[in-house]
PDB file of N, CA and C in Angstrom:
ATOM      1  N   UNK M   1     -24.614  15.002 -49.957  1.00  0.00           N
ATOM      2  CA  UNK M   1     -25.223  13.831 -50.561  1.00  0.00           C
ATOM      3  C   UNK M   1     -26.724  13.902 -50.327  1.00  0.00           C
ATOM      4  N   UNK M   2     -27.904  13.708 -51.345  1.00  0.00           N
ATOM      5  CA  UNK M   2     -29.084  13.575 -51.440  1.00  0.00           C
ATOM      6  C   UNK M   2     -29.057  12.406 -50.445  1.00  0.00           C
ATOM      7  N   UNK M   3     -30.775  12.709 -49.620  1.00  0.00           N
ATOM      8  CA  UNK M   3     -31.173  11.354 -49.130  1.00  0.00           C
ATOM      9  C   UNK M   3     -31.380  10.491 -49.555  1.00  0.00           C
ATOM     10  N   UNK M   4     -31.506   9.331 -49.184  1.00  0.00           N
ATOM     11  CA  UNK M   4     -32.247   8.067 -50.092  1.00  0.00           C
ATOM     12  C   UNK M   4     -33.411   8.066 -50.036  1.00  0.00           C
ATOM     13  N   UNK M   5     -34.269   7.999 -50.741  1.00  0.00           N
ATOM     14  CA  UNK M   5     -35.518   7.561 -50.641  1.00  0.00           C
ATOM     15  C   UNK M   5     -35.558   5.995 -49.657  1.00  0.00           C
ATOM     16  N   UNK M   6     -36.259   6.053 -48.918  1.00  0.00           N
ATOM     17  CA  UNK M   6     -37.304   4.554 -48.104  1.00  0.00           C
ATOM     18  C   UNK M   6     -37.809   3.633 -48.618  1.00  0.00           C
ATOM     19  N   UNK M   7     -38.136   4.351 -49.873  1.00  0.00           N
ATOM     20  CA  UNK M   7     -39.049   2.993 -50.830  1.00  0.00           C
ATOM     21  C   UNK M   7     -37.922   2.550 -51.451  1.00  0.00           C
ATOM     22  N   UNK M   8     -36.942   2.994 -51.681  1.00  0.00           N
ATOM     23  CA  UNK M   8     -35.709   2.531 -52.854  1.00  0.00           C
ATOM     24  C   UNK M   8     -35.061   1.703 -51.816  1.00  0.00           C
ATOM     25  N   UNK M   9     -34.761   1.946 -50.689  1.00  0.00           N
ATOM     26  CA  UNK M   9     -34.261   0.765 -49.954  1.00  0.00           C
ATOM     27  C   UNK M   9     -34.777  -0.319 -49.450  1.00  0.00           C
ATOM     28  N   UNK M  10     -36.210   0.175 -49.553  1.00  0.00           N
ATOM     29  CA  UNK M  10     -37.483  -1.270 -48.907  1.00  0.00           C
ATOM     30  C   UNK M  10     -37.034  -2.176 -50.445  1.00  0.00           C
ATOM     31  N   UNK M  11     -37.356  -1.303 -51.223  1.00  0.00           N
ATOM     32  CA  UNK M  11     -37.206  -2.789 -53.061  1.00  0.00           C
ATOM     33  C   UNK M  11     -35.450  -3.058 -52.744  1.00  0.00           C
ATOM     34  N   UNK M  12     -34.734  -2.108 -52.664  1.00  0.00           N
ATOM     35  CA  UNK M  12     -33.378  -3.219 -52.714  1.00  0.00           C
ATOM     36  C   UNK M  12     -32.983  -3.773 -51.427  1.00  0.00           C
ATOM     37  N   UNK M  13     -33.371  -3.643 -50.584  1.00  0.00           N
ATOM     38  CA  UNK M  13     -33.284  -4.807 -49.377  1.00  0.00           C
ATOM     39  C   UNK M  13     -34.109  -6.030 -49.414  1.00  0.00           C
ATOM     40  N   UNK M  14     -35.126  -6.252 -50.501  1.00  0.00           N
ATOM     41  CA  UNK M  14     -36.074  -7.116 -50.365  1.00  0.00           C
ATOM     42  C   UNK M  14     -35.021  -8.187 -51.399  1.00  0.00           C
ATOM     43  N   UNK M  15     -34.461  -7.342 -52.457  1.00  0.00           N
ATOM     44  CA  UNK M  15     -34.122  -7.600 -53.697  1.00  0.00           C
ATOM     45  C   UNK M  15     -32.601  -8.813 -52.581  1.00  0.00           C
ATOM     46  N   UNK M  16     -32.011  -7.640 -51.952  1.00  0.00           N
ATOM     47  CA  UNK M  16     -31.438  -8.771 -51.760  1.00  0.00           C
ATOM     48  C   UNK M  16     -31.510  -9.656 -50.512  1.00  0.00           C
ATOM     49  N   UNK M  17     -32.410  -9.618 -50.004  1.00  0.00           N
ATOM     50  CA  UNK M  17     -32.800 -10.984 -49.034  1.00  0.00           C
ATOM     51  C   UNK M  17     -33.556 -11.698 -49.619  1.00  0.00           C
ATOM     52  N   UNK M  18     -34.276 -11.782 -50.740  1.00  0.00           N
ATOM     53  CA  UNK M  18     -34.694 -12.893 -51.532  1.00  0.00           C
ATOM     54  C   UNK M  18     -33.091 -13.586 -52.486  1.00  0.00           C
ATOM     55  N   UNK M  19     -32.528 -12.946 -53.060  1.00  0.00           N
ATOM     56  CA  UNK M  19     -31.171 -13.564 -53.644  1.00  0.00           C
ATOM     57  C   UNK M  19     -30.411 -14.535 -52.581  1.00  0.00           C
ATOM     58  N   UNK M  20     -30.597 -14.158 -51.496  1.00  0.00           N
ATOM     59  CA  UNK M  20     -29.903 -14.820 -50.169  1.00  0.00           C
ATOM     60  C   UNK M  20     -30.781 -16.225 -49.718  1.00  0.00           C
ATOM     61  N   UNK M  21     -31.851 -15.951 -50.551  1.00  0.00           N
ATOM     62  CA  UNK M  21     -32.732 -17.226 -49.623  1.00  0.00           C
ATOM     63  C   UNK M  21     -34.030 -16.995 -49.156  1.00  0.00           C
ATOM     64  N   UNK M  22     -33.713 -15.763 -48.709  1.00  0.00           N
ATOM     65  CA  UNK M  22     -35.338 -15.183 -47.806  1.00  0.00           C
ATOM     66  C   UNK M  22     -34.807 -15.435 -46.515  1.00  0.00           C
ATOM     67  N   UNK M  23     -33.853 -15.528 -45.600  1.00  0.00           N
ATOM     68  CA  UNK M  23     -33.492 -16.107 -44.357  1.00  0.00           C
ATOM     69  C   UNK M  23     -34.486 -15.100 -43.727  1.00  0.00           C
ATOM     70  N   UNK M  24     -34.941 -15.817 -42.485  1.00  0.00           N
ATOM     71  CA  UNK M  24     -35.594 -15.120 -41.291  1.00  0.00           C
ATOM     72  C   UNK M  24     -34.856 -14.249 -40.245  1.00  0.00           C
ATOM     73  N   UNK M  25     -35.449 -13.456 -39.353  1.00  0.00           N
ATOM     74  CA  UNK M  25     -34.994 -12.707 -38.837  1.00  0.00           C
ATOM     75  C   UNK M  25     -33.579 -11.574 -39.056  1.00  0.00           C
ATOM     76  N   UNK M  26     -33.785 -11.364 -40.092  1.00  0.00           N
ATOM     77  CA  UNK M  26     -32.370 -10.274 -40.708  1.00  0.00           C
ATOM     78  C   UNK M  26     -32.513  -8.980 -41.766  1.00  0.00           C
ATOM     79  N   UNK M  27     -33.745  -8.694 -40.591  1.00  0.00           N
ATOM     80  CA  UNK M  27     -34.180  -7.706 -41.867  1.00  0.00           C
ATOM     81  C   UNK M  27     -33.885  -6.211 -42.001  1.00  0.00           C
ATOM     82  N   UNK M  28     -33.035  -6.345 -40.508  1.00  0.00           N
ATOM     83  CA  UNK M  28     -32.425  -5.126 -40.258  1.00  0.00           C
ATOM     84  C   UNK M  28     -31.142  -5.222 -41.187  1.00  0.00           C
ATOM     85  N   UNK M  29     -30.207  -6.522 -41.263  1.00  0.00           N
ATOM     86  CA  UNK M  29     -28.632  -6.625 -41.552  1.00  0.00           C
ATOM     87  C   UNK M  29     -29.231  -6.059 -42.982  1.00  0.00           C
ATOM     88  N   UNK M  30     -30.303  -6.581 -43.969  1.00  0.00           N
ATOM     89  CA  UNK M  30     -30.785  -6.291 -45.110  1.00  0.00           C
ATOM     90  C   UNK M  30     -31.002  -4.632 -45.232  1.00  0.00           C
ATOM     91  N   UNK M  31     -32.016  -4.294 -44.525  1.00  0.00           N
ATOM     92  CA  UNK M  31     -31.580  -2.964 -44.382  1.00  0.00           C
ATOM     93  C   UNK M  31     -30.735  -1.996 -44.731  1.00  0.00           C
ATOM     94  N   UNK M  32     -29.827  -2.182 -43.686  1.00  0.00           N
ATOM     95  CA  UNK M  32     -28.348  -1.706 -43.218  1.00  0.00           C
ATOM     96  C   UNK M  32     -27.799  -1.729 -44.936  1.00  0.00           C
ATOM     97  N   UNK M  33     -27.315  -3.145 -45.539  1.00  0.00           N
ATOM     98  CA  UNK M  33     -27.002  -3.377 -46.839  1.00  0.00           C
ATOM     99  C   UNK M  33     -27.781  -2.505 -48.056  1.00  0.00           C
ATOM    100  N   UNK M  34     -29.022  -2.266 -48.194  1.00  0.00           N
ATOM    101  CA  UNK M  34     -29.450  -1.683 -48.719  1.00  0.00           C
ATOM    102  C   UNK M  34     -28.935  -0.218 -49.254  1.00  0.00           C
ATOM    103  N   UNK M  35     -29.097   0.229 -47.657  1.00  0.00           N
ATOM    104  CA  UNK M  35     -28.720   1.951 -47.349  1.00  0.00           C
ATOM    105  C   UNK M  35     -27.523   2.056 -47.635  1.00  0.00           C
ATOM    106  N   UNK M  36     -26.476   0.461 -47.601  1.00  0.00           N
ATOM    107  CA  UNK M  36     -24.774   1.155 -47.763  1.00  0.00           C
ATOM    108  C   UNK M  36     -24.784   1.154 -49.284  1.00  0.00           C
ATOM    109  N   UNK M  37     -25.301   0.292 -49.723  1.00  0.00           N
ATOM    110  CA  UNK M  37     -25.350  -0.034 -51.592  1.00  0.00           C
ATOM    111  C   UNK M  37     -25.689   1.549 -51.866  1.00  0.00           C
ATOM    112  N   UNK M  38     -26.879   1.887 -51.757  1.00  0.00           N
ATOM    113  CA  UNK M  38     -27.421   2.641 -52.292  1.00  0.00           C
ATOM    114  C   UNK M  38     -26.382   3.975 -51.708  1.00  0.00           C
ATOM    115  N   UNK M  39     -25.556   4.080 -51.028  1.00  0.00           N
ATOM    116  CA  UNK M  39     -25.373   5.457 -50.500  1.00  0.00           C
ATOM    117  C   UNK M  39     -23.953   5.218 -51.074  1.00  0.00           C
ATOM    118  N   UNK M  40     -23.174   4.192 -51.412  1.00  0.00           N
ATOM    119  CA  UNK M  40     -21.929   3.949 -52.160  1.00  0.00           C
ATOM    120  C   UNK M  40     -22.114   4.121 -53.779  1.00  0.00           C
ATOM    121  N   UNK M  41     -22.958   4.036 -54.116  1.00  0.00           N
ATOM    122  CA  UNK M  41     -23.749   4.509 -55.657  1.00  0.00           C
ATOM    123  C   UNK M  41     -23.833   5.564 -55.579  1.00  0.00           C
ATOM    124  N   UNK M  42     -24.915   6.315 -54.793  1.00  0.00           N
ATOM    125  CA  UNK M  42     -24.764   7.982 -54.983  1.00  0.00           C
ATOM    126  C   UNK M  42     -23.478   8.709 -54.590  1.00  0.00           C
ATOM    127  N   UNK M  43     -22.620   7.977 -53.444  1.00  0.00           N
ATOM    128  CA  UNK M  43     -21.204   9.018 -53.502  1.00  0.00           C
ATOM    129  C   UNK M  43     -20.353   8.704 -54.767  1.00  0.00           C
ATOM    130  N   UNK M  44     -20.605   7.540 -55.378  1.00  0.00           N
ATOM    131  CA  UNK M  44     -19.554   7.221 -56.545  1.00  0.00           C
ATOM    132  C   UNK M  44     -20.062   8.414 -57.530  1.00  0.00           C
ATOM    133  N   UNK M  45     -21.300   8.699 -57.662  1.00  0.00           N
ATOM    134  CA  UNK M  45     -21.914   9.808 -58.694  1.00  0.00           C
ATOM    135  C   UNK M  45     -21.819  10.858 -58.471  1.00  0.00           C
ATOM    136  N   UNK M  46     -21.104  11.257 -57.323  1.00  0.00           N
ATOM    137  CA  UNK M  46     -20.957  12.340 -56.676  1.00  0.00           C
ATOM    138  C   UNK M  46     -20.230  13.113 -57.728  1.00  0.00           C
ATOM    139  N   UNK M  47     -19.954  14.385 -58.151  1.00  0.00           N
ATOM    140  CA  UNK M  47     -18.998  15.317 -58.788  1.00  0.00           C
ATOM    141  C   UNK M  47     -17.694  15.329 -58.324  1.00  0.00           C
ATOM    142  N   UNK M  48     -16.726  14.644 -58.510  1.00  0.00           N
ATOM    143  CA  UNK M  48     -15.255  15.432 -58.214  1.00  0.00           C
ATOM    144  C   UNK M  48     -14.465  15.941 -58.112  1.00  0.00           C
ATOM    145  N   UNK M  49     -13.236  16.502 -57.658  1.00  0.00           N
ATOM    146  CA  UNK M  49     -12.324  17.140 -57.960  1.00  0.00           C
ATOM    147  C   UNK M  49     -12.248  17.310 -59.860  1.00  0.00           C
ATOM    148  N   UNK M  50     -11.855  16.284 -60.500  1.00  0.00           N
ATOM    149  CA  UNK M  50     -12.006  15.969 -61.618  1.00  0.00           C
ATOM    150  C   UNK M  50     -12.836  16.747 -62.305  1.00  0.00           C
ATOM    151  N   UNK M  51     -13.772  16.879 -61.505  1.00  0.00           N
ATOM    152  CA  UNK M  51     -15.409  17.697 -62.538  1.00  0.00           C
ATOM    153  C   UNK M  51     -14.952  18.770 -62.977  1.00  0.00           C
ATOM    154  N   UNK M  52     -14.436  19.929 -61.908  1.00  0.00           N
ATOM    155  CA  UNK M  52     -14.022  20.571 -62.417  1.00  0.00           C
ATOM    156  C   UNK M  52     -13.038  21.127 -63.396  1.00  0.00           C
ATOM    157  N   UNK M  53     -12.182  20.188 -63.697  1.00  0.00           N
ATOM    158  CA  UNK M  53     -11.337  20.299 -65.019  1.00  0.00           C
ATOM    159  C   UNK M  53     -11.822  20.282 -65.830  1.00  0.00           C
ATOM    160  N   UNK M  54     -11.933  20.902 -67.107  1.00  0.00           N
ATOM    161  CA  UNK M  54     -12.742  20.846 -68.513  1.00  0.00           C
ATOM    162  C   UNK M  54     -12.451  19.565 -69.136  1.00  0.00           C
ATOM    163  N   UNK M  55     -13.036  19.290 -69.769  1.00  0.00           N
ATOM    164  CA  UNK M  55     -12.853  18.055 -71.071  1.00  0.00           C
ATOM    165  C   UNK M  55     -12.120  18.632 -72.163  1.00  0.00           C
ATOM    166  N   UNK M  56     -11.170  17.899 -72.874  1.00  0.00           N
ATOM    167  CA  UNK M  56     -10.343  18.419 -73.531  1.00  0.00           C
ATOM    168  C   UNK M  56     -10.954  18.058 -74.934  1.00  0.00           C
ATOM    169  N   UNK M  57     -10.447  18.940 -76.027  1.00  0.00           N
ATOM    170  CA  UNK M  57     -11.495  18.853 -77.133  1.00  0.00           C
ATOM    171  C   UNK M  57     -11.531  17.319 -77.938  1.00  0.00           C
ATOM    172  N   UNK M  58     -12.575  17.416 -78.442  1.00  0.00           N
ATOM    173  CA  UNK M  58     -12.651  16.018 -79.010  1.00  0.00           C
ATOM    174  C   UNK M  58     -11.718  15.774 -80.527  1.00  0.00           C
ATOM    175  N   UNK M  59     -11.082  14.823 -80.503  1.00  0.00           N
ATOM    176  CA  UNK M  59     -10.074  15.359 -81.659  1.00  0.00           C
ATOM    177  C   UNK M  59     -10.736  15.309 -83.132  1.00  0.00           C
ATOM    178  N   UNK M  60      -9.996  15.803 -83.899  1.00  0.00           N
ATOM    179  CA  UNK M  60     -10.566  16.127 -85.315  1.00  0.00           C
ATOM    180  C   UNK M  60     -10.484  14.829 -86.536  1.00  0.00           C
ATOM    181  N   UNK M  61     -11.570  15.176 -86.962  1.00  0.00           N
ATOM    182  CA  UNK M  61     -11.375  13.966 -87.892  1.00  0.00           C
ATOM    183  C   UNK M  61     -10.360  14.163 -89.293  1.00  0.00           C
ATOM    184  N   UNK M  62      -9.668  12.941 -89.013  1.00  0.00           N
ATOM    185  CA  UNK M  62      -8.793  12.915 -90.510  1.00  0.00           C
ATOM    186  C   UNK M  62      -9.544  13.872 -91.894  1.00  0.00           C
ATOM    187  N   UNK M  63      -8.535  13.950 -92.691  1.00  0.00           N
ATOM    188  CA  UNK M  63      -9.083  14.910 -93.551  1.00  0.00           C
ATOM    189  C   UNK M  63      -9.179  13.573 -95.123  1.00  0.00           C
TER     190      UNK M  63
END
């Protein structure tokens, strides 16, 4: 898995402790949330087992 970029988690941790309110002192739990969002997105994009099976042809159009 690619790293995350720092700046991509500083904007979506901000993104969501302003949706929350802005609460004080939680800017680590924000953090933390950030890095799991963002790192559950890139493994979902990850290639799978699946990848490697071909795509099966696209079917033909009526005549």
């Amino acid at each position: 898995m690619a790293e995350i970029d720092h700046e991509k988690i500083r904007i979506v941790a901000y993104e969501l402790w302003e949706r929350d309110g802005a609460p004080e002192g939680r800017s680590d739990d924000y953090w933390h949330a950030a890095v799991k969002l963002l790192s559950d997105e890139a493994h979902s994009a990850e290639p799978t087992d699946r990848a490697a099976t071909p795509m099966p042809p696209p079917p033909t159009p009526p005549i």
